[in-house]
Coordinates of N, CA and C in Angstrom, one line a residue:
M1 N -26.9 -8.1 50.4 CA -26.4 -8.2 49.1 C -26.3 -9.4 48.2
I2 N -26.6 -9.6 47.1 CA -26.6 -10.6 46.3 C -25.4 -10.9 45.9
R3 N -24.5 -9.9 45.5 CA -23.2 -10.0 44.9 C -22.2 -9.4 45.4
K4 N -21.5 -10.2 46.2 CA -20.2 -9.8 46.8 C -19.1 -9.8 46.3
P5 N -18.0 -9.2 46.2 CA -16.7 -9.6 45.4 C -16.1 -10.9 45.5
Q6 N -16.2 -11.4 46.7 CA -15.7 -12.9 46.7 C -16.6 -13.9 46.2
Q7 N -17.9 -13.6 46.2 CA -18.6 -14.5 45.6 C -18.7 -14.7 44.2
G8 N -19.1 -15.7 43.7 CA -19.2 -16.0 42.1 C -20.7 -16.4 41.8
N9 N -20.3 -16.6 40.5 CA -21.7 -17.2 39.8 C -21.0 -18.4 39.0
N10 N -21.7 -18.8 38.2 CA -21.2 -20.0 37.3 C -20.1 -19.6 36.7
A11 N -19.9 -18.7 36.1 CA -18.5 -18.1 35.6 C -17.7 -17.6 36.2
G12 N -17.7 -16.9 37.5 CA -16.6 -16.4 38.0 C -17.1 -15.3 39.2
I13 N -16.1 -14.5 39.2 CA -16.5 -13.3 40.3 C -17.0 -12.2 39.3
T14 N -18.0 -11.4 40.0 CA -18.6 -10.7 39.1 C -18.1 -9.2 39.4
G15 N -17.2 -9.0 40.2 CA -16.6 -7.7 40.4 C -17.6 -6.5 41.0
T16 N -18.6 -7.0 41.2 CA -19.7 -5.9 41.8 C -20.6 -6.1 43.0
E17 N -20.9 -5.4 43.5 CA -22.1 -5.6 44.7 C -23.5 -4.8 44.3
I18 N -24.3 -5.6 44.6 CA -25.7 -5.0 44.3 C -27.0 -5.5 45.5
K19 N -27.6 -4.8 46.0 CA -28.5 -5.1 46.9 C -29.5 -6.1 46.2
E20 N -30.3 -6.8 47.0 CA -31.0 -8.1 46.2 C -32.2 -7.1 45.5
D21 N -32.9 -6.2 46.3 CA -34.1 -5.6 45.4 C -33.7 -5.1 44.3
D22 N -32.5 -4.5 44.3 CA -32.0 -3.8 42.9 C -31.6 -4.9 41.8
W23 N -31.1 -5.9 42.3 CA -30.9 -7.0 41.2 C -31.8 -7.3 40.5
K24 N -33.0 -7.6 40.9 CA -34.6 -7.6 40.4 C -35.0 -6.5 39.5
K25 N -34.1 -5.3 39.6 CA -34.6 -4.5 38.6 C -33.5 -4.4 37.2
L26 N -32.3 -5.1 37.4 CA -31.6 -5.2 36.1 C -32.5 -5.8 35.0
R27 N -31.8 -5.1 33.9 CA -32.0 -5.9 32.7 C -30.7 -6.1 32.0
F28 N -30.7 -7.2 30.9 CA -29.5 -7.4 30.3 C -29.4 -7.5 28.8
G29 N -30.2 -6.7 28.2 CA -30.1 -6.4 26.7 C -28.9 -5.4 26.6
V30 N -28.7 -5.5 25.1 CA -27.4 -4.7 24.7 C -27.7 -3.2 25.2
E31 N -28.7 -2.9 24.9 CA -29.3 -1.4 25.2 C -29.1 -1.2 27.1
D32 N -29.2 -2.0 27.6 CA -29.2 -1.9 28.9 C -27.8 -1.9 29.4
I33 N -27.0 -2.6 28.7 CA -25.5 -2.7 29.1 C -24.6 -1.6 28.5
I34 N -24.7 -1.3 27.3 CA -23.8 -0.2 26.6 C -24.6 0.9 25.9
G35 N -26.0 0.7 25.8 CA -27.0 1.8 25.1 C -27.8 2.7 26.2
V36 N -28.6 3.3 25.9 CA -29.5 4.1 26.4 C -29.9 4.0 27.8
N37 N -29.9 2.8 28.3 CA -30.5 2.5 29.6 C -29.3 2.4 30.5
A38 N -28.0 2.1 30.3 CA -27.0 1.8 30.9 C -26.7 2.8 32.0
A39 N -26.7 3.9 32.0 CA -26.6 4.9 33.0 C -27.4 4.8 34.3
S40 N -28.8 4.6 34.1 CA -29.8 4.1 35.4 C -29.5 2.7 35.9
Q41 N -28.9 1.7 34.9 CA -28.6 0.5 35.3 C -27.3 0.5 36.4
R42 N -26.3 1.2 35.9 CA -25.0 1.5 36.7 C -25.4 2.1 37.9
K43 N -26.3 2.9 38.7 CA -26.4 3.2 39.6 C -26.8 2.3 40.6
L44 N -27.4 1.0 40.3 CA -27.9 0.0 40.9 C -26.7 -1.0 41.8
L45 N -25.2 -0.5 40.9 CA -24.0 -1.4 41.1 C -23.0 -0.8 41.8
K46 N -22.4 -1.3 42.6 CA -21.2 -0.7 43.2 C -20.1 -1.5 42.7
Q47 N -19.1 -0.9 42.1 CA -18.0 -1.4 41.6 C -16.7 -0.5 42.0
T48 N -15.6 -1.1 42.6 CA -14.4 -0.3 43.0 C -13.3 -0.9 42.4
Y49 N -12.5 -0.1 42.5 CA -11.1 -0.9 41.7 C -10.7 -2.0 42.3
E50 N -10.7 -2.2 43.7 CA -10.5 -3.5 44.3 C -11.3 -4.8 44.0
M51 N -12.7 -4.2 43.6 CA -13.3 -5.4 43.2 C -13.0 -6.0 42.1
S52 N -12.7 -4.7 41.0 CA -12.5 -5.1 39.6 C -11.0 -5.9 39.4
D53 N -10.1 -5.4 40.2 CA -8.6 -6.2 40.4 C -9.1 -7.9 40.7
S54 N -9.6 -7.8 41.8 CA -10.1 -9.2 42.6 C -10.9 -10.0 41.1
C55 N -11.7 -9.4 40.6 CA -12.6 -10.0 39.4 C -11.4 -10.6 38.3
L56 N -10.5 -9.8 37.9 CA -9.7 -9.8 37.0 C -8.8 -11.0 37.1
R57 N -8.1 -10.8 38.6 CA -7.3 -11.9 39.0 C -7.6 -13.1 39.1
T58 N -9.2 -13.3 39.3 CA -9.6 -14.5 39.3 C -9.9 -15.1 38.1
N59 N -10.8 -14.5 37.5 CA -11.4 -14.5 36.0 C -10.6 -15.1 34.8
Y60 N -9.6 -13.9 34.9 CA -8.5 -13.9 33.7 C -7.3 -14.7 34.2
Y61 N -6.5 -14.2 35.2 CA -5.3 -14.7 35.5 C -5.3 -15.8 36.2
G62 N -6.5 -16.0 36.9 CA -6.5 -17.6 37.7 C -6.4 -18.4 36.5
I63 N -7.3 -18.5 35.5 CA -7.4 -19.2 34.5 C -6.3 -19.3 33.6
K64 N -5.8 -18.4 33.3 CA -4.4 -18.3 32.7 C -3.1 -18.9 33.2
H65 N -3.1 -18.5 34.9 CA -1.9 -19.5 35.4 C -2.3 -20.5 35.5
L66 N -3.3 -21.1 36.0 CA -3.7 -22.7 36.3 C -3.4 -23.4 34.6
T67 N -3.8 -23.0 33.5 CA -3.8 -23.6 32.3 C -2.3 -23.9 32.2
E68 N -1.5 -22.5 32.3 CA 0.1 -22.7 32.1 C 0.6 -23.7 32.7
A69 N 0.1 -24.0 34.2 CA 0.7 -25.1 35.1 C 0.2 -26.5 34.6
L70 N -0.9 -26.3 34.1 CA -1.3 -27.9 33.5 C -1.2 -28.4 32.1
I71 N -0.6 -27.5 31.3 CA -0.2 -27.6 30.0 C 0.9 -28.8 29.8
P72 N 1.7 -28.8 30.3 CA 2.7 -29.8 30.1 C 2.0 -31.1 30.7
I73 N 1.3 -31.4 31.6 CA 1.0 -32.5 31.8 C -0.4 -32.9 30.8
L74 N -1.1 -31.8 30.4 CA -2.1 -32.2 29.4 C -1.5 -32.6 28.1
E75 N -0.1 -32.2 27.6 CA 0.2 -32.6 26.4 C 0.6 -34.0 26.3
Q76 N 0.8 -34.6 27.5 CA 1.0 -35.7 27.6 C 0.0 -36.8 27.2
S77 N -1.3 -36.4 27.3 CA -2.3 -37.1 26.8 C -2.7 -37.3 25.5
N78 N -3.3 -38.4 25.2 CA -4.1 -38.5 23.6 C -5.3 -37.7 23.5
S79 N -6.0 -37.2 24.4 CA -7.3 -36.8 24.4 C -7.5 -35.6 25.7
A80 N -6.4 -35.0 25.5 CA -6.6 -33.7 26.5 C -7.5 -32.8 26.0
R81 N -8.2 -31.9 27.0 CA -9.4 -31.2 26.7 C -9.1 -29.9 27.9
I82 N -9.4 -28.5 27.4 CA -9.7 -27.6 28.4 C -10.9 -27.1 28.0
V83 N -11.7 -26.9 28.9 CA -13.1 -26.2 28.7 C -13.0 -24.9 29.8
N84 N -13.0 -23.9 29.4 CA -13.2 -22.5 30.2 C -14.6 -22.2 30.2
V85 N -15.1 -22.0 31.5 CA -16.5 -21.6 31.6 C -16.4 -20.0 31.4
S86 N -17.0 -19.5 30.2 CA -17.1 -18.1 30.3 C -18.6 -17.6 30.4
S87 N -18.8 -16.4 29.7 CA -20.0 -15.9 29.9 C -20.5 -15.1 28.9
S88 N -21.7 -14.8 28.5 CA -22.2 -14.0 27.7 C -21.8 -12.6 27.6
F89 N -21.6 -12.4 28.8 CA -21.0 -10.9 29.1 C -19.7 -10.5 28.4
G90 N -18.7 -11.7 27.9 CA -17.8 -11.7 27.4 C -17.8 -11.4 25.8
K91 N -19.0 -11.3 25.1 CA -19.2 -11.1 23.9 C -18.8 -9.5 23.5
L92 N -18.0 -9.6 22.4 CA -17.7 -8.2 21.9 C -18.7 -6.9 21.5
K93 N -20.0 -7.6 21.5 CA -20.8 -6.5 21.4 C -21.4 -5.4 22.6
F94 N -20.6 -6.1 23.7 CA -20.9 -5.2 24.9 C -19.5 -4.3 25.1
F95 N -19.0 -4.2 24.0 CA -17.9 -3.4 24.1 C -17.9 -2.0 23.1
P96 N -18.3 -0.9 23.6 CA -18.6 0.3 22.8 C -17.4 0.8 22.2
N97 N -16.0 0.6 22.5 CA -14.9 1.1 21.8 C -14.6 0.1 20.8
E98 N -14.6 0.4 19.3 CA -14.6 -0.3 18.2 C -13.2 -0.9 18.1
K99 N -12.0 -0.1 18.6 CA -10.7 -0.6 18.6 C -10.3 -1.5 19.5
T100 N -11.0 -1.5 20.6 CA -11.0 -2.9 21.5 C -11.7 -4.1 20.9
K101 N -12.9 -3.8 20.4 CA -13.6 -4.7 19.5 C -12.7 -5.5 18.5
K102 N -12.1 -4.6 17.7 CA -11.5 -5.1 16.7 C -10.3 -6.1 17.2
M103 N -9.3 -5.4 18.0 CA -8.0 -6.2 18.6 C -8.6 -7.4 19.0
L104 N -9.7 -7.5 20.0 CA -10.2 -9.0 20.5 C -10.7 -9.7 19.4
G105 N -11.4 -9.3 18.4 CA -12.0 -10.2 17.6 C -11.0 -10.4 16.3
D106 N -9.7 -9.8 16.4 CA -8.8 -10.3 15.6 C -8.2 -11.4 15.8
V107 N -8.5 -12.8 15.3 CA -8.1 -14.1 15.9 C -6.6 -14.2 15.2
D108 N -6.4 -14.0 14.2 CA -5.1 -14.1 13.8 C -3.8 -13.4 14.3
G109 N -4.4 -12.1 14.9 CA -3.4 -11.1 15.1 C -3.3 -11.0 16.7
L110 N -4.2 -11.8 17.6 CA -4.3 -12.0 18.9 C -3.1 -12.5 19.6
T111 N -2.4 -11.8 20.5 CA -1.4 -12.5 21.2 C -1.7 -12.2 22.8
E112 N -0.9 -13.2 23.6 CA -1.1 -13.0 24.9 C -0.6 -11.6 25.4
E113 N 0.3 -10.9 24.9 CA 0.8 -9.9 25.2 C -0.3 -8.6 25.0
K114 N -1.0 -8.7 23.8 CA -1.9 -7.7 23.6 C -3.1 -8.0 24.5
V115 N -3.6 -9.1 25.1 CA -4.4 -9.2 25.9 C -4.0 -8.7 27.5
E116 N -2.9 -9.1 27.6 CA -2.5 -8.4 29.1 C -2.2 -7.1 28.8
E117 N -1.9 -6.5 28.0 CA -2.1 -4.9 27.6 C -3.4 -4.4 27.9
L118 N -4.2 -5.0 27.4 CA -5.8 -4.6 27.6 C -6.3 -4.7 28.8
V119 N -5.8 -5.7 29.6 CA -6.3 -5.8 31.0 C -5.7 -4.8 31.8
E120 N -4.6 -4.8 31.7 CA -3.8 -3.6 32.5 C -4.3 -2.2 32.2
E121 N -4.6 -2.1 31.1 CA -5.4 -0.6 30.4 C -6.7 -0.3 31.3
F122 N -7.1 -1.3 31.2 CA -8.7 -1.4 31.7 C -8.6 -1.1 33.2
L123 N -7.7 -1.8 33.9 CA -7.5 -1.6 35.4 C -7.2 0.0 35.4
E124 N -6.0 0.4 34.8 CA -5.6 1.5 34.9 C -6.7 2.7 34.9
D125 N -7.3 2.6 33.6 CA -8.6 3.5 33.3 C -9.7 3.4 34.3
F126 N -9.9 2.0 35.0 CA -10.6 2.3 36.2 C -10.3 2.7 37.4
K127 N -9.1 2.7 37.7 CA -8.5 3.5 38.8 C -8.3 5.1 38.5
N128 N -8.5 5.5 37.2 CA -8.4 6.9 37.1 C -9.8 7.5 36.7
D129 N -10.8 6.4 36.7 CA -12.1 7.0 36.8 C -12.3 7.3 35.2
L130 N -11.9 6.4 34.3 CA -11.8 7.0 32.8 C -12.7 5.9 31.8
L131 N -13.5 5.0 32.6 CA -14.1 3.8 31.7 C -15.2 4.7 30.7
E132 N -15.8 5.6 30.8 CA -16.5 6.3 29.9 C -16.1 6.9 28.8
T133 N -15.0 7.7 29.5 CA -14.1 8.3 28.6 C -13.5 7.5 27.5
K134 N -13.0 6.5 28.1 CA -12.2 5.3 27.0 C -13.0 4.6 26.6
R135 N -14.4 4.5 26.8 CA -15.3 3.9 26.0 C -15.4 2.3 26.3
W136 N -14.9 2.2 27.6 CA -15.0 0.6 28.2 C -16.4 0.3 28.5
P137 N -16.9 -1.0 28.7 CA -18.2 -1.5 29.1 C -18.3 -0.7 30.6
T138 N -19.3 -0.2 31.1 CA -19.5 0.4 32.3 C -20.4 -0.2 33.2
L139 N -21.2 -1.3 32.9 CA -22.0 -2.0 33.5 C -21.4 -3.4 33.9
F140 N -21.1 -4.1 35.0 CA -20.4 -5.2 35.0 C -19.0 -5.4 34.3
S141 N -18.3 -3.8 34.5 CA -17.4 -3.7 33.6 C -16.3 -4.7 33.5
A142 N -15.5 -5.0 35.1 CA -14.5 -5.8 35.2 C -14.8 -7.5 34.7
Y143 N -16.1 -7.6 35.1 CA -16.6 -8.9 34.7 C -16.9 -9.0 33.1
T144 N -17.0 -8.0 32.2 CA -17.0 -8.3 30.9 C -16.0 -8.3 30.2
V145 N -15.0 -7.5 30.8 CA -13.4 -7.3 30.4 C -12.8 -8.7 30.8
S146 N -13.2 -9.2 32.0 CA -12.4 -10.5 32.4 C -12.7 -11.7 31.3
K147 N -14.1 -12.0 31.0 CA -14.5 -12.9 30.3 C -14.2 -12.5 28.9
A148 N -14.3 -11.4 28.2 CA -13.7 -11.1 27.0 C -12.2 -11.7 26.9
A149 N -11.1 -10.8 27.7 CA -10.0 -11.6 27.9 C -10.0 -13.2 28.0
Q150 N -10.8 -13.6 28.7 CA -10.6 -15.1 28.9 C -11.0 -15.7 27.4
N151 N -11.9 -15.4 26.8 CA -12.5 -15.8 25.4 C -11.1 -15.9 24.4
A152 N -10.4 -14.4 24.4 CA -9.4 -14.3 23.7 C -8.3 -15.1 24.0
Y153 N -8.1 -15.4 25.3 CA -6.8 -16.3 25.8 C -7.0 -17.5 25.3
T154 N -8.4 -17.9 25.3 CA -8.8 -19.2 24.8 C -8.5 -19.7 23.6
R155 N -8.8 -18.6 22.6 CA -8.7 -18.8 21.0 C -7.2 -18.5 20.8
I156 N -6.4 -18.1 21.5 CA -4.7 -18.1 21.6 C -4.1 -19.3 22.0
L157 N -4.8 -19.8 22.9 CA -4.4 -21.6 23.3 C -4.7 -22.4 22.4
A158 N -5.8 -22.2 21.6 CA -6.3 -23.2 20.8 C -5.4 -23.2 19.3
K159 N -5.0 -22.1 19.3 CA -4.0 -22.0 18.1 C -2.7 -22.7 18.4
K160 N -2.4 -22.1 19.5 CA -1.0 -22.6 20.1 C -0.8 -24.2 20.4
Y161 N -1.9 -24.6 20.9 CA -1.8 -26.2 21.3 C -2.6 -26.8 20.4
P162 N -2.6 -27.2 19.2 CA -3.9 -27.6 18.3 C -4.1 -29.3 18.7
K163 N -3.1 -29.9 19.1 CA -3.6 -31.1 19.5 C -4.4 -31.4 20.9
I164 N -4.5 -30.3 21.6 CA -5.5 -30.2 22.8 C -6.6 -29.2 22.4
A165 N -7.9 -30.3 22.6 CA -9.2 -29.6 22.6 C -9.5 -28.5 23.3
I166 N -9.5 -27.2 22.9 CA -9.6 -26.2 24.0 C -10.7 -25.1 23.4
N167 N -11.9 -25.0 24.3 CA -13.0 -24.3 24.1 C -13.1 -23.5 25.2
A168 N -14.1 -22.6 25.1 CA -14.7 -21.8 26.1 C -16.3 -22.1 25.9
V169 N -17.0 -22.1 27.0 CA -18.7 -22.5 26.9 C -19.2 -21.1 27.8
C170 N -20.4 -20.8 27.3 CA -21.2 -20.0 28.2 C -22.6 -20.5 28.5
P171 N -22.7 -21.0 29.9 CA -23.5 -21.9 30.1 C -24.9 -21.3 30.5
G172 N -25.0 -20.0 30.5 CA -26.1 -19.0 30.7 C -25.9 -18.7 32.4
F173 N -27.0 -18.2 32.8 CA -27.0 -17.4 34.3 C -27.7 -18.4 35.3
Y174 N -27.3 -18.6 36.2 CA -28.0 -19.1 37.2 C -27.2 -18.7 38.8
L175 N -28.1 -18.7 39.9 CA -27.5 -18.3 40.9 C -27.0 -19.6 41.6
L176 N -25.9 -19.6 42.3 CA -25.3 -20.8 43.0 C -25.6 -20.6 44.4
G177 N -26.0 -19.9 44.9 CA -26.2 -20.1 46.5 C -25.1 -20.2 47.3
L178 N -24.1 -19.7 46.8 CA -22.5 -19.8 47.8 C -22.6 -18.9 48.9

C-alpha cells in the first residue's frame, strides 16, 4: 500500500489506502474527482469511517487545537506568523454541493461553529453511507473536507487576529517516503 491512514503526505493524512499499482492509475482533474470519471477512480481507493475520522482529527482538529494553544504566545510577538500547510484538494471546486461551497466561501459569514458543524455532518454522513446522496466529495473525501475546513479556519483566524500574519499554502504534491 502506498497510502495508509497513519501515513501522511506534505499536507497531512489522506484518510485512504491505495495499492501502489492503482496509485499510478489515478488522475486528479476536476472531472476525475467530482465529475464523470469519479466513480471509476473511487474503486481504486479504500476509505473507512475510522480513516476519515483519523484524517479529520489530524488535518483539521490537530491544527485547530495546536493553534489555540499557541495563540497566547504568538500574540506577544511583534512579528507572529501562522502558516498552515493545505492542499489543492481543499479547493471549493471539488465540492459538488452548492450549499456547502457557498457556506465555505462566505468569508464574512464563516464561523468556527459553522465549520465544526460541517465536519461533524460529513462524518455522520460518511458513517451512514450518505456521501453521494448528500453530495460530498467522494474521492479522497475526508482529505478534501479536512483541507477545506482547515482553509476556512485559517480565514476565520486571520480575521480574528489581524496582528498575526495567518496564511494557508498549497505546496503541491510530492511523496514523503515516510
